[in-house]
Backbone as XML, in Angstrom:
<?xml version="1.0"?>
<chain id="A" units="angstrom">
  <residue number="1" name="MET">
    <atom name="N" x="124.977" y="126.563" z="103.211"/>
    <atom name="CA" x="125.190" y="124.926" z="102.845"/>
    <atom name="C" x="124.698" y="124.573" z="101.498"/>
  </residue>
  <residue number="2" name="ALA">
    <atom name="N" x="125.592" y="123.741" z="101.006"/>
    <atom name="CA" x="125.235" y="123.074" z="99.741"/>
    <atom name="C" x="124.221" y="122.229" z="99.507"/>
  </residue>
  <residue number="3" name="THR">
    <atom name="N" x="123.239" y="122.291" z="98.630"/>
    <atom name="CA" x="122.217" y="121.513" z="98.284"/>
    <atom name="C" x="122.460" y="119.971" z="98.632"/>
  </residue>
  <residue number="4" name="SER">
    <atom name="N" x="123.628" y="119.261" z="98.134"/>
    <atom name="CA" x="123.875" y="118.128" z="98.211"/>
    <atom name="C" x="124.010" y="117.838" z="99.549"/>
  </residue>
  <residue number="5" name="SER">
    <atom name="N" x="124.556" y="118.633" z="100.514"/>
    <atom name="CA" x="124.733" y="118.007" z="101.891"/>
    <atom name="C" x="123.279" y="118.031" z="102.594"/>
  </residue>
  <residue number="6" name="ILE">
    <atom name="N" x="122.283" y="118.938" z="102.153"/>
    <atom name="CA" x="121.013" y="119.349" z="102.971"/>
    <atom name="C" x="120.169" y="117.741" z="102.603"/>
  </residue>
  <residue number="7" name="PHE">
    <atom name="N" x="120.416" y="117.557" z="101.478"/>
    <atom name="CA" x="119.393" y="116.281" z="100.834"/>
    <atom name="C" x="120.477" y="115.000" z="100.747"/>
  </residue>
  <residue number="8" name="ALA">
    <atom name="N" x="121.648" y="114.991" z="101.954"/>
    <atom name="CA" x="122.209" y="113.824" z="101.411"/>
    <atom name="C" x="121.315" y="112.496" z="102.271"/>
  </residue>
  <residue number="9" name="ASN">
    <atom name="N" x="120.676" y="112.789" z="103.253"/>
    <atom name="CA" x="119.998" y="111.798" z="104.305"/>
    <atom name="C" x="118.523" y="111.535" z="103.495"/>
  </residue>
  <residue number="10" name="VAL">
    <atom name="N" x="118.125" y="112.069" z="102.399"/>
    <atom name="CA" x="116.704" y="112.252" z="102.028"/>
    <atom name="C" x="116.663" y="110.959" z="100.941"/>
  </residue>
  <residue number="11" name="HIS">
    <atom name="N" x="115.786" y="110.025" z="101.421"/>
    <atom name="CA" x="115.863" y="108.989" z="100.402"/>
    <atom name="C" x="114.463" y="108.674" z="100.047"/>
  </residue>
  <residue number="12" name="ILE">
    <atom name="N" x="113.853" y="109.071" z="98.752"/>
    <atom name="CA" x="112.727" y="108.941" z="98.190"/>
    <atom name="C" x="112.681" y="107.915" z="97.288"/>
  </residue>
  <residue number="13" name="THR">
    <atom name="N" x="111.669" y="106.687" z="97.732"/>
    <atom name="CA" x="111.709" y="105.461" z="96.856"/>
    <atom name="C" x="110.482" y="105.211" z="96.307"/>
  </residue>
  <residue number="14" name="THR">
    <atom name="N" x="109.432" y="106.050" z="96.594"/>
    <atom name="CA" x="108.294" y="105.738" z="95.936"/>
    <atom name="C" x="107.659" y="107.062" z="95.151"/>
  </residue>
  <residue number="15" name="PRO">
    <atom name="N" x="106.873" y="106.994" z="93.952"/>
    <atom name="CA" x="106.117" y="108.243" z="93.509"/>
    <atom name="C" x="105.663" y="109.065" z="94.287"/>
  </residue>
  <residue number="16" name="GLU">
    <atom name="N" x="104.691" y="108.305" z="95.488"/>
    <atom name="CA" x="104.192" y="108.964" z="96.369"/>
    <atom name="C" x="105.072" y="109.749" z="97.547"/>
  </residue>
  <residue number="17" name="ALA">
    <atom name="N" x="106.184" y="109.098" z="97.882"/>
    <atom name="CA" x="106.903" y="110.283" z="98.616"/>
    <atom name="C" x="107.708" y="111.335" z="98.210"/>
  </residue>
  <residue number="18" name="ALA">
    <atom name="N" x="107.946" y="111.261" z="96.540"/>
    <atom name="CA" x="108.364" y="112.056" z="95.591"/>
    <atom name="C" x="107.130" y="113.304" z="95.623"/>
  </residue>
  <residue number="19" name="LYS">
    <atom name="N" x="105.996" y="112.717" z="95.354"/>
    <atom name="CA" x="105.102" y="113.806" z="95.605"/>
    <atom name="C" x="104.713" y="114.527" z="96.583"/>
  </residue>
  <residue number="20" name="LYS">
    <atom name="N" x="104.977" y="113.759" z="97.932"/>
    <atom name="CA" x="104.750" y="114.350" z="99.413"/>
    <atom name="C" x="105.944" y="115.264" z="99.480"/>
  </residue>
  <residue number="21" name="PHE">
    <atom name="N" x="107.258" y="115.176" z="98.721"/>
    <atom name="CA" x="108.315" y="115.785" z="99.062"/>
    <atom name="C" x="108.242" y="117.196" z="98.265"/>
  </residue>
  <residue number="22" name="VAL">
    <atom name="N" x="107.845" y="117.140" z="96.895"/>
    <atom name="CA" x="107.706" y="118.335" z="96.023"/>
    <atom name="C" x="106.522" y="119.149" z="96.668"/>
  </residue>
  <residue number="23" name="HIS">
    <atom name="N" x="105.501" y="118.576" z="97.166"/>
    <atom name="CA" x="104.314" y="119.401" z="97.984"/>
    <atom name="C" x="104.965" y="120.126" z="99.267"/>
  </residue>
  <residue number="24" name="ALA">
    <atom name="N" x="105.845" y="119.423" z="99.906"/>
    <atom name="CA" x="106.484" y="120.225" z="101.039"/>
    <atom name="C" x="107.163" y="121.217" z="100.515"/>
  </residue>
  <residue number="25" name="LEU">
    <atom name="N" x="108.067" y="121.190" z="99.381"/>
    <atom name="CA" x="109.069" y="122.091" z="99.170"/>
    <atom name="C" x="107.980" y="123.237" z="98.565"/>
  </residue>
  <residue number="26" name="GLU">
    <atom name="N" x="107.101" y="122.986" z="97.982"/>
    <atom name="CA" x="106.073" y="123.963" z="97.223"/>
    <atom name="C" x="105.561" y="124.863" z="98.160"/>
  </residue>
  <residue number="27" name="LEU">
    <atom name="N" x="104.850" y="124.270" z="99.595"/>
    <atom name="CA" x="104.416" y="125.108" z="100.773"/>
    <atom name="C" x="105.861" y="125.975" z="101.252"/>
  </residue>
  <residue number="28" name="SER">
    <atom name="N" x="107.155" y="125.147" z="101.349"/>
    <atom name="CA" x="107.953" y="125.940" z="101.858"/>
    <atom name="C" x="108.239" y="127.444" z="101.004"/>
  </residue>
  <residue number="29" name="GLU">
    <atom name="N" x="107.849" y="127.418" z="99.788"/>
    <atom name="CA" x="108.506" y="128.444" z="99.173"/>
    <atom name="C" x="107.527" y="129.879" z="99.363"/>
  </residue>
  <residue number="30" name="LYS">
    <atom name="N" x="106.211" y="129.405" z="99.744"/>
    <atom name="CA" x="105.330" y="130.421" z="100.199"/>
    <atom name="C" x="105.744" y="131.165" z="101.519"/>
  </residue>
  <residue number="31" name="ASP">
    <atom name="N" x="105.311" y="132.469" z="101.453"/>
    <atom name="CA" x="106.039" y="133.470" z="102.310"/>
    <atom name="C" x="104.568" y="133.361" z="103.643"/>
  </residue>
  <residue number="32" name="PRO">
    <atom name="N" x="105.265" y="133.063" z="104.751"/>
    <atom name="CA" x="104.103" y="132.910" z="105.776"/>
    <atom name="C" x="103.428" y="134.707" z="105.703"/>
  </residue>
  <residue number="33" name="PRO">
    <atom name="N" x="102.180" y="134.788" z="106.165"/>
    <atom name="CA" x="101.867" y="136.229" z="106.617"/>
    <atom name="C" x="102.329" y="136.718" z="107.964"/>
  </residue>
  <residue number="34" name="ILE">
    <atom name="N" x="102.863" y="137.820" z="107.574"/>
    <atom name="CA" x="103.181" y="138.565" z="108.889"/>
    <atom name="C" x="102.292" y="139.273" z="109.753"/>
  </residue>
  <residue number="35" name="PRO">
    <atom name="N" x="101.920" y="138.675" z="110.774"/>
    <atom name="CA" x="100.958" y="139.237" z="111.803"/>
    <atom name="C" x="101.370" y="141.006" z="112.522"/>
  </residue>
  <residue number="36" name="ARG">
    <atom name="N" x="100.451" y="141.441" z="111.999"/>
    <atom name="CA" x="100.794" y="143.089" z="112.534"/>
    <atom name="C" x="99.482" y="143.419" z="113.409"/>
  </residue>
  <residue number="37" name="PRO">
    <atom name="N" x="99.888" y="144.185" z="114.218"/>
    <atom name="CA" x="98.917" y="144.720" z="115.253"/>
    <atom name="C" x="97.748" y="145.583" z="114.639"/>
  </residue>
  <residue number="38" name="LYS">
    <atom name="N" x="96.808" y="145.611" z="114.699"/>
    <atom name="CA" x="95.519" y="146.347" z="114.075"/>
    <atom name="C" x="95.842" y="147.779" z="114.320"/>
  </residue>
  <residue number="39" name="ASN">
    <atom name="N" x="96.483" y="148.119" z="115.395"/>
    <atom name="CA" x="96.427" y="149.658" z="115.541"/>
    <atom name="C" x="98.083" y="150.608" z="114.963"/>
  </residue>
  <residue number="40" name="THR">
    <atom name="N" x="98.501" y="149.699" z="114.008"/>
    <atom name="CA" x="99.715" y="150.023" z="113.182"/>
    <atom name="C" x="99.223" y="150.570" z="111.715"/>
  </residue>
  <residue number="41" name="ILE">
    <atom name="N" x="99.960" y="151.376" z="111.296"/>
    <atom name="CA" x="99.865" y="151.362" z="109.703"/>
    <atom name="C" x="101.108" y="151.126" z="108.952"/>
  </residue>
  <residue number="42" name="PHE">
    <atom name="N" x="101.217" y="150.924" z="107.753"/>
    <atom name="CA" x="102.463" y="150.543" z="106.818"/>
    <atom name="C" x="102.750" y="151.924" z="105.899"/>
  </residue>
  <residue number="43" name="MET">
    <atom name="N" x="103.841" y="152.314" z="105.974"/>
    <atom name="CA" x="103.543" y="153.749" z="105.311"/>
    <atom name="C" x="104.908" y="153.155" z="103.962"/>
  </residue>
  <residue number="44" name="THR">
    <atom name="N" x="104.668" y="153.663" z="102.901"/>
    <atom name="CA" x="105.650" y="153.489" z="101.726"/>
    <atom name="C" x="106.107" y="154.834" z="100.923"/>
  </residue>
  <residue number="45" name="ASP">
    <atom name="N" x="105.365" y="155.822" z="101.512"/>
    <atom name="CA" x="105.624" y="157.009" z="100.790"/>
    <atom name="C" x="106.568" y="157.832" z="101.120"/>
  </residue>
  <residue number="46" name="HIS">
    <atom name="N" x="107.601" y="157.787" z="100.749"/>
    <atom name="CA" x="109.107" y="158.609" z="101.423"/>
    <atom name="C" x="108.921" y="159.958" z="101.931"/>
  </residue>
  <residue number="47" name="ASN">
    <atom name="N" x="107.834" y="160.638" z="101.358"/>
    <atom name="CA" x="107.541" y="162.095" z="102.008"/>
    <atom name="C" x="106.831" y="162.053" z="103.202"/>
  </residue>
  <residue number="48" name="GLU">
    <atom name="N" x="105.951" y="161.081" z="103.183"/>
    <atom name="CA" x="104.974" y="160.891" z="104.191"/>
    <atom name="C" x="106.042" y="160.368" z="105.681"/>
  </residue>
  <residue number="49" name="ILE">
    <atom name="N" x="107.188" y="159.564" z="105.399"/>
    <atom name="CA" x="107.647" y="158.898" z="106.153"/>
    <atom name="C" x="108.721" y="160.034" z="106.972"/>
  </residue>
  <residue number="50" name="MET">
    <atom name="N" x="109.195" y="160.914" z="106.082"/>
    <atom name="CA" x="110.139" y="162.028" z="106.424"/>
    <atom name="C" x="109.200" y="163.082" z="107.289"/>
  </residue>
  <residue number="51" name="ARG">
    <atom name="N" x="108.136" y="163.271" z="106.883"/>
    <atom name="CA" x="107.253" y="164.065" z="107.738"/>
    <atom name="C" x="107.042" y="163.632" z="108.744"/>
  </residue>
  <residue number="52" name="TRP">
    <atom name="N" x="106.894" y="162.067" z="109.055"/>
    <atom name="CA" x="106.590" y="161.526" z="110.300"/>
    <atom name="C" x="107.660" y="161.477" z="111.074"/>
  </residue>
  <residue number="53" name="LEU">
    <atom name="N" x="108.785" y="161.338" z="110.696"/>
    <atom name="CA" x="110.313" y="161.234" z="111.377"/>
    <atom name="C" x="110.311" y="162.916" z="112.037"/>
  </residue>
  <residue number="54" name="GLY">
    <atom name="N" x="110.402" y="163.634" z="111.062"/>
    <atom name="CA" x="110.477" y="165.078" z="111.469"/>
    <atom name="C" x="109.553" y="165.547" z="112.544"/>
  </residue>
  <residue number="55" name="GLU">
    <atom name="N" x="108.126" y="165.161" z="112.465"/>
    <atom name="CA" x="107.416" y="165.383" z="113.717"/>
    <atom name="C" x="107.792" y="164.520" z="115.220"/>
  </residue>
  <residue number="56" name="LYS">
    <atom name="N" x="108.335" y="163.456" z="114.991"/>
    <atom name="CA" x="109.066" y="162.756" z="116.078"/>
    <atom name="C" x="110.198" y="163.519" z="116.749"/>
  </residue>
  <residue number="57" name="PHE">
    <atom name="N" x="110.958" y="163.894" z="115.643"/>
    <atom name="CA" x="112.458" y="164.638" z="116.073"/>
    <atom name="C" x="111.910" y="165.841" z="116.907"/>
  </residue>
  <residue number="58" name="ASP">
    <atom name="N" x="111.033" y="166.759" z="116.207"/>
    <atom name="CA" x="110.532" y="168.041" z="116.751"/>
    <atom name="C" x="109.948" y="167.615" z="118.066"/>
  </residue>
  <residue number="59" name="LYS">
    <atom name="N" x="109.282" y="166.696" z="118.610"/>
    <atom name="CA" x="108.868" y="166.430" z="119.955"/>
    <atom name="C" x="109.865" y="165.923" z="120.575"/>
  </residue>
  <residue number="60" name="GLU">
    <atom name="N" x="111.038" y="165.408" z="120.222"/>
    <atom name="CA" x="112.321" y="164.662" z="121.496"/>
    <atom name="C" x="112.705" y="166.239" z="121.607"/>
  </residue>
  <residue number="61" name="GLN">
    <atom name="N" x="113.142" y="167.116" z="120.770"/>
    <atom name="CA" x="113.756" y="168.344" z="120.861"/>
    <atom name="C" x="113.264" y="169.171" z="121.882"/>
  </residue>
  <residue number="62" name="LYS">
    <atom name="N" x="111.839" y="169.284" z="122.078"/>
    <atom name="CA" x="110.926" y="169.973" z="122.803"/>
    <atom name="C" x="111.072" y="169.601" z="124.332"/>
  </residue>
  <residue number="63" name="LYS">
    <atom name="N" x="111.333" y="168.244" z="124.734"/>
    <atom name="CA" x="111.489" y="167.766" z="125.802"/>
    <atom name="C" x="112.286" y="168.330" z="126.632"/>
  </residue>
</chain>
């Protein structure tokens, strides 16, 4: 959607309203924290991921 259509109904008439609007835009830029369960891990190492997936695959094959 084009920015012009998003803000077509926004009317800023005072400096205070402009400050509030800019503040709201700045807050919206920040990514909210993603809650993760405490019993999970976050893997970024490619080799570790491949080893873990290999273990899961081996377990499935044995069933």
